[in-house]
């Protein structure tokens, strides 16, 4: 830190950004723990941290002084340069410290692209690099390995449910993927593992069903259900979701968040395999999901950020629920919840999500329902919007 503004950015990261970026519960937040500690001892990581902090500050206070914009640009450029040098150095010195710093820099730069709300997919290269590092690097410390794995679990899922060509497709167990501990026999009490436990697999299978149905519809075949293998896959997902139970302590923010994800997973399947029209069943599922979001958010105190991590994990399921709202009253509740999330973390991508939902709703309201009203990924492509809904 060679500028007075850098001290301000570092302080802002500690007091604010670390909390708004958190998706790991109040007691297990890497951003105000080892990320800061390691950045103090590594120039490249510090540049990445200050760059991300500046992006968070500019998102929270768009009228910030031009000097902040200048420092952001400086730290971004230096972060990219030092990351490249770090990768080159790692080839000759594959120490755990070097590996950890490379991974953390990659994650912070991915978050920087997400926070800014840039709509042309600048997050992609960082998300891909992070996945490759996790898959190939055996030199990460246990803390950074766990942090990176959970970061990728959440962001890969958010990307998979909202993009025609996701960066890293979340694989189902039937594809031989055994990387997510949340989908194996083990169980972690940390936020992401706990909330997504047992749901990654059915949601990844739904993505397979969705892609296959999109193909059938693309060639003019509306009778996709005549494909026995595809129908069996869809019915299997429905069974998984019907028998799923949260393993978290009841009546906690994590518990309500996990139920929200279950409801959104059902919506994800329903909007994929059923006609794009209102039904009592769909209305009930959405209503229950929105009530769980309300319960999860009730303990969030905007003034001091207590339980603010809840805001960080509810965006993807809220978006899915929104894509199933045929009732005007439910749409209003979705918009209000988006405002609550935006008040917590000031993410620009939440503003973009509202515009996407309004376009989806417009197609849902078209006479007899537009043929593409179910396909919000295609809607986003039509709008030339490639953002991370996280």
Coordinates of C-alpha atoms in Angstrom, one line a residue:
X1 CA 0.0 0.0 0.0
X2 CA 1.8 3.0 -1.3
X3 CA -1.0 5.5 -1.4
X4 CA -3.3 7.0 1.4
X5 CA -6.3 5.8 -0.6
X6 CA -5.0 2.2 -0.4
X7 CA -5.3 2.3 3.4
X8 CA -8.9 3.4 2.9
X9 CA -9.5 0.6 0.5
X10 CA -7.9 -1.9 2.9
X11 CA -10.0 -0.7 5.8
X12 CA -13.2 -0.8 3.6
X13 CA -12.4 -4.4 2.7
X14 CA -12.1 -5.4 6.4
X15 CA -15.2 -3.5 7.6
X16 CA -17.6 -3.9 4.7
X17 CA -16.5 -5.8 1.6
X18 CA -15.4 -9.0 3.5
X19 CA -18.9 -9.2 4.9
X20 CA -20.8 -8.6 1.7
X21 CA -18.7 -11.1 -0.2
X22 CA -19.2 -13.8 2.5
X23 CA -21.2 -16.9 1.7
X24 CA -19.7 -19.0 4.5
X25 CA -21.7 -18.0 7.6
X26 CA -20.9 -15.5 10.3
X27 CA -18.3 -17.8 12.0
X28 CA -16.6 -19.1 8.9
X29 CA -15.7 -16.2 6.6
X30 CA -12.4 -16.6 4.8
X31 CA -12.4 -13.0 3.6
X32 CA -11.9 -11.5 7.0
X33 CA -9.6 -14.4 8.0
X34 CA -6.7 -16.0 6.1
X35 CA -7.4 -14.1 2.9
X36 CA -6.4 -10.8 4.6
X37 CA -3.6 -12.5 6.5
X38 CA -2.0 -13.9 3.3
X39 CA -2.6 -10.6 1.4
X40 CA -0.5 -8.7 3.9
X41 CA 2.5 -10.9 3.0
X42 CA 2.0 -11.1 -0.8
X43 CA 2.1 -8.1 -3.1
X44 CA 0.1 -9.6 -5.9
X45 CA -2.7 -10.8 -3.6
X46 CA -2.8 -7.4 -1.9
X47 CA -3.3 -5.8 -5.4
X48 CA -6.1 -8.2 -6.1
X49 CA -7.7 -7.5 -2.7
X50 CA -7.5 -3.7 -3.1
X51 CA -8.9 -3.9 -6.6
X52 CA -11.8 -6.0 -5.4
X53 CA -12.3 -3.6 -2.5
X54 CA -12.4 -0.6 -4.9
X55 CA -15.0 -2.4 -7.0
X56 CA -17.2 -3.1 -3.9
X57 CA -16.8 0.6 -2.8
X58 CA -17.7 1.9 -6.3
X59 CA -20.8 -0.4 -6.4
X60 CA -21.9 0.7 -3.0
X61 CA -21.1 4.4 -3.6
X62 CA -21.2 5.1 -7.3
X63 CA -20.4 8.8 -6.7
X64 CA -17.0 7.9 -5.1
X65 CA -14.1 10.2 -6.0
X66 CA -12.4 9.7 -9.3
X67 CA -9.2 8.9 -7.4
X68 CA -10.9 5.6 -6.3
X69 CA -11.5 4.7 -10.0
X70 CA -7.8 5.5 -10.7
X71 CA -6.6 3.3 -7.8
X72 CA -8.9 0.5 -9.0
X73 CA -7.4 0.6 -12.4
X74 CA -3.9 0.6 -11.0
X75 CA -4.5 -2.3 -8.7
X76 CA -6.2 -4.3 -11.4
X77 CA -3.3 -3.9 -13.8
X78 CA -0.8 -4.8 -11.1
X79 CA -2.9 -7.8 -10.0
X80 CA -3.0 -9.2 -13.5
X81 CA 0.8 -8.7 -14.0
X82 CA 1.7 -10.3 -10.7
X83 CA -0.6 -13.2 -11.2
X84 CA 1.1 -14.0 -14.5
X85 CA 4.5 -13.8 -12.9
X86 CA 3.2 -15.9 -10.0
X87 CA 2.0 -18.6 -12.4
X88 CA 5.4 -18.6 -14.2
X89 CA 7.3 -18.8 -10.9
X90 CA 5.1 -21.7 -9.7
X91 CA 6.4 -23.8 -12.5
X92 CA 9.8 -23.8 -10.8
X93 CA 8.7 -23.4 -7.2
X94 CA 5.5 -25.3 -6.6
X95 CA 5.3 -24.5 -2.9
X96 CA 2.0 -24.4 -1.1
X97 CA 2.4 -20.7 -0.4
X98 CA 2.7 -19.9 -4.1
X99 CA -0.2 -22.2 -5.0
X100 CA -2.4 -20.6 -2.4
X101 CA -1.7 -17.1 -3.5
X102 CA -2.3 -18.0 -7.2
X103 CA -5.6 -19.5 -6.3
X104 CA -6.7 -16.7 -4.1
X105 CA -5.8 -14.1 -6.6
X106 CA -7.8 -15.9 -9.3
X107 CA -10.8 -16.1 -7.0
X108 CA -10.6 -12.4 -6.1
X109 CA -10.3 -11.4 -9.7
X110 CA -13.3 -13.5 -10.5
X111 CA -15.3 -11.8 -7.8
X112 CA -14.1 -8.4 -9.1
X113 CA -15.7 -9.2 -12.5
X114 CA -18.9 -10.3 -10.8
X115 CA -19.2 -7.3 -8.4
X116 CA -18.8 -4.8 -11.2
X117 CA -21.8 -6.3 -13.0
X118 CA -20.0 -6.3 -16.4
X119 CA -22.4 -8.0 -18.8
X120 CA -20.0 -9.5 -21.4
X121 CA -18.7 -12.5 -19.4
X122 CA -15.4 -11.2 -18.1
X123 CA -15.8 -13.6 -15.1
X124 CA -15.4 -16.6 -17.4
X125 CA -11.6 -16.8 -17.7
X126 CA -11.2 -16.5 -14.0
X127 CA -13.8 -19.1 -13.2
X128 CA -12.3 -21.5 -15.7
X129 CA -8.8 -20.9 -14.3
X130 CA -10.0 -21.5 -10.7
X131 CA -11.5 -24.8 -11.7
X132 CA -8.4 -26.0 -13.5
X133 CA -6.3 -25.1 -10.5
X134 CA -8.5 -27.0 -8.1
X135 CA -8.5 -30.0 -10.5
X136 CA -4.8 -30.1 -11.2
X137 CA -3.0 -28.4 -8.2
X138 CA -2.1 -30.7 -5.4
X139 CA -0.2 -28.1 -3.4
X140 CA -3.0 -26.1 -1.9
X141 CA -3.3 -25.8 1.8
X142 CA -6.5 -27.4 3.3
X143 CA -8.0 -24.0 4.1
X144 CA -7.6 -22.6 0.6
X145 CA -8.6 -26.0 -1.0
X146 CA -11.8 -25.9 1.0
X147 CA -12.5 -22.3 0.2
X148 CA -11.9 -22.8 -3.5
X149 CA -14.0 -25.9 -3.7
X150 CA -17.0 -24.2 -2.0
X151 CA -16.5 -21.0 -4.1
X152 CA -16.7 -23.2 -7.2
X153 CA -19.6 -25.2 -6.0
X154 CA -21.7 -22.1 -5.6
X155 CA -20.6 -20.1 -8.6
X156 CA -20.6 -23.1 -11.0
X157 CA -24.2 -23.8 -9.9
X158 CA -25.2 -20.2 -10.4
X159 CA -23.6 -20.2 -13.8
X160 CA -25.1 -23.5 -14.8
X161 CA -28.7 -22.6 -14.1
X162 CA -28.5 -19.3 -15.9
X163 CA -26.3 -19.7 -19.0
X164 CA -26.6 -21.6 -22.3
X165 CA -22.9 -22.3 -22.3
X166 CA -21.7 -22.5 -18.6
X167 CA -18.0 -22.3 -17.9
X168 CA -17.8 -25.3 -15.7
X169 CA -20.9 -27.6 -15.9
X170 CA -21.8 -29.0 -12.5
X171 CA -21.6 -32.7 -13.1
X172 CA -24.1 -35.2 -11.7
X173 CA -23.0 -38.4 -9.9
X174 CA -24.2 -40.4 -13.0
X175 CA -21.4 -38.7 -14.9
X176 CA -18.8 -40.0 -12.6
X177 CA -18.1 -36.7 -10.7
X178 CA -17.0 -37.4 -7.1
X179 CA -15.6 -34.0 -6.3
X180 CA -18.4 -32.4 -4.3
X181 CA -18.3 -33.6 -0.7
X182 CA -21.8 -32.3 -0.3
X183 CA -23.0 -35.0 -2.7
X184 CA -21.0 -37.8 -1.1
X185 CA -21.4 -39.3 2.3
X186 CA -19.5 -36.6 4.2
X187 CA -21.1 -33.5 5.4
X188 CA -19.7 -30.1 6.3
X189 CA -21.4 -27.6 8.6
X190 CA -20.1 -24.7 6.6
X191 CA -22.6 -22.6 4.7
X192 CA -22.3 -23.7 1.1
X193 CA -21.8 -27.4 1.8
X194 CA -24.7 -27.5 4.2
X195 CA -27.2 -25.5 2.1
X196 CA -26.5 -27.4 -1.1
X197 CA -26.2 -30.8 0.5
X198 CA -28.1 -33.3 -1.7
X199 CA -29.2 -30.7 -4.2
X200 CA -26.3 -30.4 -6.6
X201 CA -26.9 -33.7 -8.2
X202 CA -30.7 -33.3 -9.0
X203 CA -30.0 -29.7 -10.2
X204 CA -27.2 -30.9 -12.5
X205 CA -29.4 -33.7 -13.8
X206 CA -32.1 -31.1 -14.5
X207 CA -29.6 -29.2 -16.6
X208 CA -29.1 -32.4 -18.7
X209 CA -32.8 -32.7 -19.1
X210 CA -33.1 -29.1 -20.0
X211 CA -30.4 -29.2 -22.7
X212 CA -31.9 -32.4 -24.2
X213 CA -35.4 -30.8 -24.3
X214 CA -34.0 -27.7 -25.8
X215 CA -32.5 -29.8 -28.5
X216 CA -35.8 -31.6 -29.2
X217 CA -37.7 -28.4 -29.4
X218 CA -35.0 -27.0 -31.7
X219 CA -35.7 -29.7 -34.2
X220 CA -39.5 -29.3 -33.9
X221 CA -40.1 -32.3 -31.7
X222 CA -42.5 -31.4 -28.9
X223 CA -42.8 -35.0 -27.8
X224 CA -39.5 -35.2 -26.0
X225 CA -41.1 -37.5 -23.4
X226 CA -41.1 -40.3 -26.0
X227 CA -37.3 -40.5 -25.3
X228 CA -37.5 -43.1 -22.5
X229 CA -34.0 -42.4 -21.2
X230 CA -34.7 -38.7 -20.9
X231 CA -38.1 -39.3 -19.3
X232 CA -36.5 -41.6 -16.8
X233 CA -33.9 -39.0 -16.0
X234 CA -36.6 -36.4 -15.4
X235 CA -38.7 -38.7 -13.2
X236 CA -35.6 -39.6 -11.2
X237 CA -34.9 -35.9 -10.4
X238 CA -38.5 -35.5 -9.3
X239 CA -38.1 -38.5 -6.9
X240 CA -34.8 -37.0 -5.6
X241 CA -36.4 -33.7 -4.8
X242 CA -39.5 -35.2 -3.3
X243 CA -37.5 -37.3 -0.8
X244 CA -34.9 -34.7 0.0
X245 CA -34.5 -33.5 3.5
X246 CA -32.4 -30.7 4.9
X247 CA -29.7 -31.9 7.4
X248 CA -29.3 -28.4 8.9
X249 CA -30.6 -27.3 12.3
X250 CA -34.2 -26.2 11.9
X251 CA -35.3 -22.6 12.2
X252 CA -31.9 -21.1 11.3
X253 CA -31.0 -18.9 8.3
X254 CA -29.0 -21.9 6.8
X255 CA -32.0 -24.2 7.2
X256 CA -34.5 -21.8 5.5
X257 CA -31.9 -21.1 2.7
X258 CA -31.6 -24.9 2.0
X259 CA -35.4 -25.2 1.8
X260 CA -35.4 -22.2 -0.6
X261 CA -32.9 -24.1 -2.8
X262 CA -35.1 -27.2 -2.7
X263 CA -38.1 -25.2 -3.9
X264 CA -36.0 -23.5 -6.7
X265 CA -34.7 -26.9 -7.8
X266 CA -38.3 -28.1 -8.2
X267 CA -39.1 -24.9 -10.1
X268 CA -36.1 -25.6 -12.3
X269 CA -37.4 -29.0 -13.2
X270 CA -41.0 -28.0 -13.5
X271 CA -40.3 -25.1 -15.9
X272 CA -38.2 -27.5 -17.9
X273 CA -40.6 -30.4 -18.4
X274 CA -44.1 -28.8 -18.0
X275 CA -46.0 -26.4 -20.3
X276 CA -45.2 -22.7 -19.8
X277 CA -48.5 -21.8 -18.1
X278 CA -49.8 -21.1 -14.7
X279 CA -50.9 -23.9 -12.4
X280 CA -52.0 -24.2 -8.7
X281 CA -49.1 -26.6 -8.1
X282 CA -46.5 -24.1 -9.4
X283 CA -48.0 -21.2 -7.5
X284 CA -47.8 -23.2 -4.3
X285 CA -44.2 -24.1 -4.8
X286 CA -43.2 -20.5 -5.6
X287 CA -45.2 -19.3 -2.6
X288 CA -43.4 -21.6 -0.2
X289 CA -40.0 -20.7 -1.7
X290 CA -40.7 -17.0 -1.3
X291 CA -41.8 -17.6 2.3
X292 CA -38.5 -19.4 3.1
X293 CA -36.6 -16.5 1.6
X294 CA -38.5 -14.2 3.9
X295 CA -37.7 -16.3 6.9
X296 CA -34.0 -16.5 5.9
X297 CA -33.7 -12.8 5.6
X298 CA -35.7 -11.8 8.7
X299 CA -32.5 -11.8 10.9
X300 CA -30.5 -9.8 8.6
X301 CA -29.7 -6.4 10.0
X302 CA -28.8 -4.0 7.2
X303 CA -27.1 -1.5 9.5
X304 CA -24.3 -3.7 10.8
X305 CA -24.3 -6.6 8.3
X306 CA -25.2 -9.3 10.9
X307 CA -26.2 -12.5 9.0
X308 CA -25.4 -10.6 5.8
X309 CA -24.0 -13.8 4.3
X310 CA -27.6 -14.9 3.8
X311 CA -27.9 -12.3 1.1
X312 CA -24.9 -13.9 -0.7
X313 CA -26.5 -17.3 -1.1
X314 CA -30.2 -16.5 -1.9
X315 CA -29.7 -14.8 -5.3
X316 CA -29.7 -17.9 -7.6
X317 CA -32.8 -19.6 -6.0
X318 CA -34.7 -16.3 -6.0
X319 CA -34.0 -15.8 -9.7
X320 CA -35.3 -19.3 -10.4
X321 CA -38.4 -18.7 -8.4
X322 CA -38.9 -15.5 -10.3
X323 CA -38.8 -17.4 -13.6
X324 CA -41.9 -19.3 -12.4
X325 CA -44.0 -16.4 -11.2
X326 CA -47.2 -16.2 -13.2
X327 CA -49.0 -14.3 -10.4
X328 CA -48.5 -10.5 -10.3
X329 CA -48.4 -10.6 -6.5
X330 CA -45.6 -13.2 -6.5
X331 CA -43.6 -11.1 -9.0
X332 CA -43.9 -8.1 -6.6
X333 CA -42.6 -10.2 -3.8
X334 CA -39.6 -11.3 -6.0
X335 CA -38.8 -7.7 -6.8
X336 CA -39.0 -6.7 -3.1
X337 CA -36.6 -9.6 -2.2
X338 CA -34.2 -8.5 -4.9
X339 CA -34.3 -5.0 -3.4
X340 CA -33.5 -6.5 0.0
X341 CA -30.5 -8.4 -1.5
X342 CA -29.3 -5.3 -3.3
X343 CA -29.5 -3.3 -0.1
X344 CA -27.2 -5.9 1.6
X345 CA -24.5 -6.1 -1.0
X346 CA -25.1 -3.5 -3.8
X347 CA -24.4 -6.0 -6.5
X348 CA -25.0 -4.5 -10.0
X349 CA -25.9 -7.9 -11.3
X350 CA -29.1 -7.8 -9.2
X351 CA -30.2 -4.8 -11.3
X352 CA -29.5 -6.8 -14.4
X353 CA -31.4 -9.8 -13.0
X354 CA -34.5 -7.6 -12.6
X355 CA -34.4 -6.6 -16.3
X356 CA -34.0 -10.3 -17.3
X357 CA -37.0 -11.3 -15.2
X358 CA -39.1 -8.6 -16.6
X359 CA -38.4 -9.8 -20.1
X360 CA -39.1 -13.4 -19.1
X361 CA -42.4 -12.3 -17.5
X362 CA -43.3 -10.5 -20.7
X363 CA -42.9 -13.6 -22.7
X364 CA -44.8 -15.7 -20.1
X365 CA -47.7 -13.2 -20.4
X366 CA -47.8 -13.4 -24.2
X367 CA -50.9 -14.9 -25.7
X368 CA -51.0 -18.6 -24.7
X369 CA -47.4 -18.2 -23.5
X370 CA -44.5 -17.6 -25.8
X371 CA -42.7 -20.8 -27.0
X372 CA -39.5 -19.6 -25.4
X373 CA -40.9 -18.3 -22.1
X374 CA -39.4 -21.3 -20.3
X375 CA -35.9 -20.7 -21.6
X376 CA -34.4 -17.8 -19.6
X377 CA -30.9 -18.8 -20.6
X378 CA -31.9 -18.1 -24.2
X379 CA -33.6 -14.8 -23.1
X380 CA -30.3 -13.7 -21.6
X381 CA -28.5 -14.5 -24.8
X382 CA -31.1 -12.6 -26.8
X383 CA -30.5 -9.6 -24.5
X384 CA -26.7 -10.0 -24.9
X385 CA -26.3 -10.3 -21.2
X386 CA -23.7 -12.7 -19.8
X387 CA -23.5 -12.2 -16.1
X388 CA -23.0 -14.4 -13.0
X389 CA -26.2 -14.6 -11.0
X390 CA -24.4 -14.9 -7.7

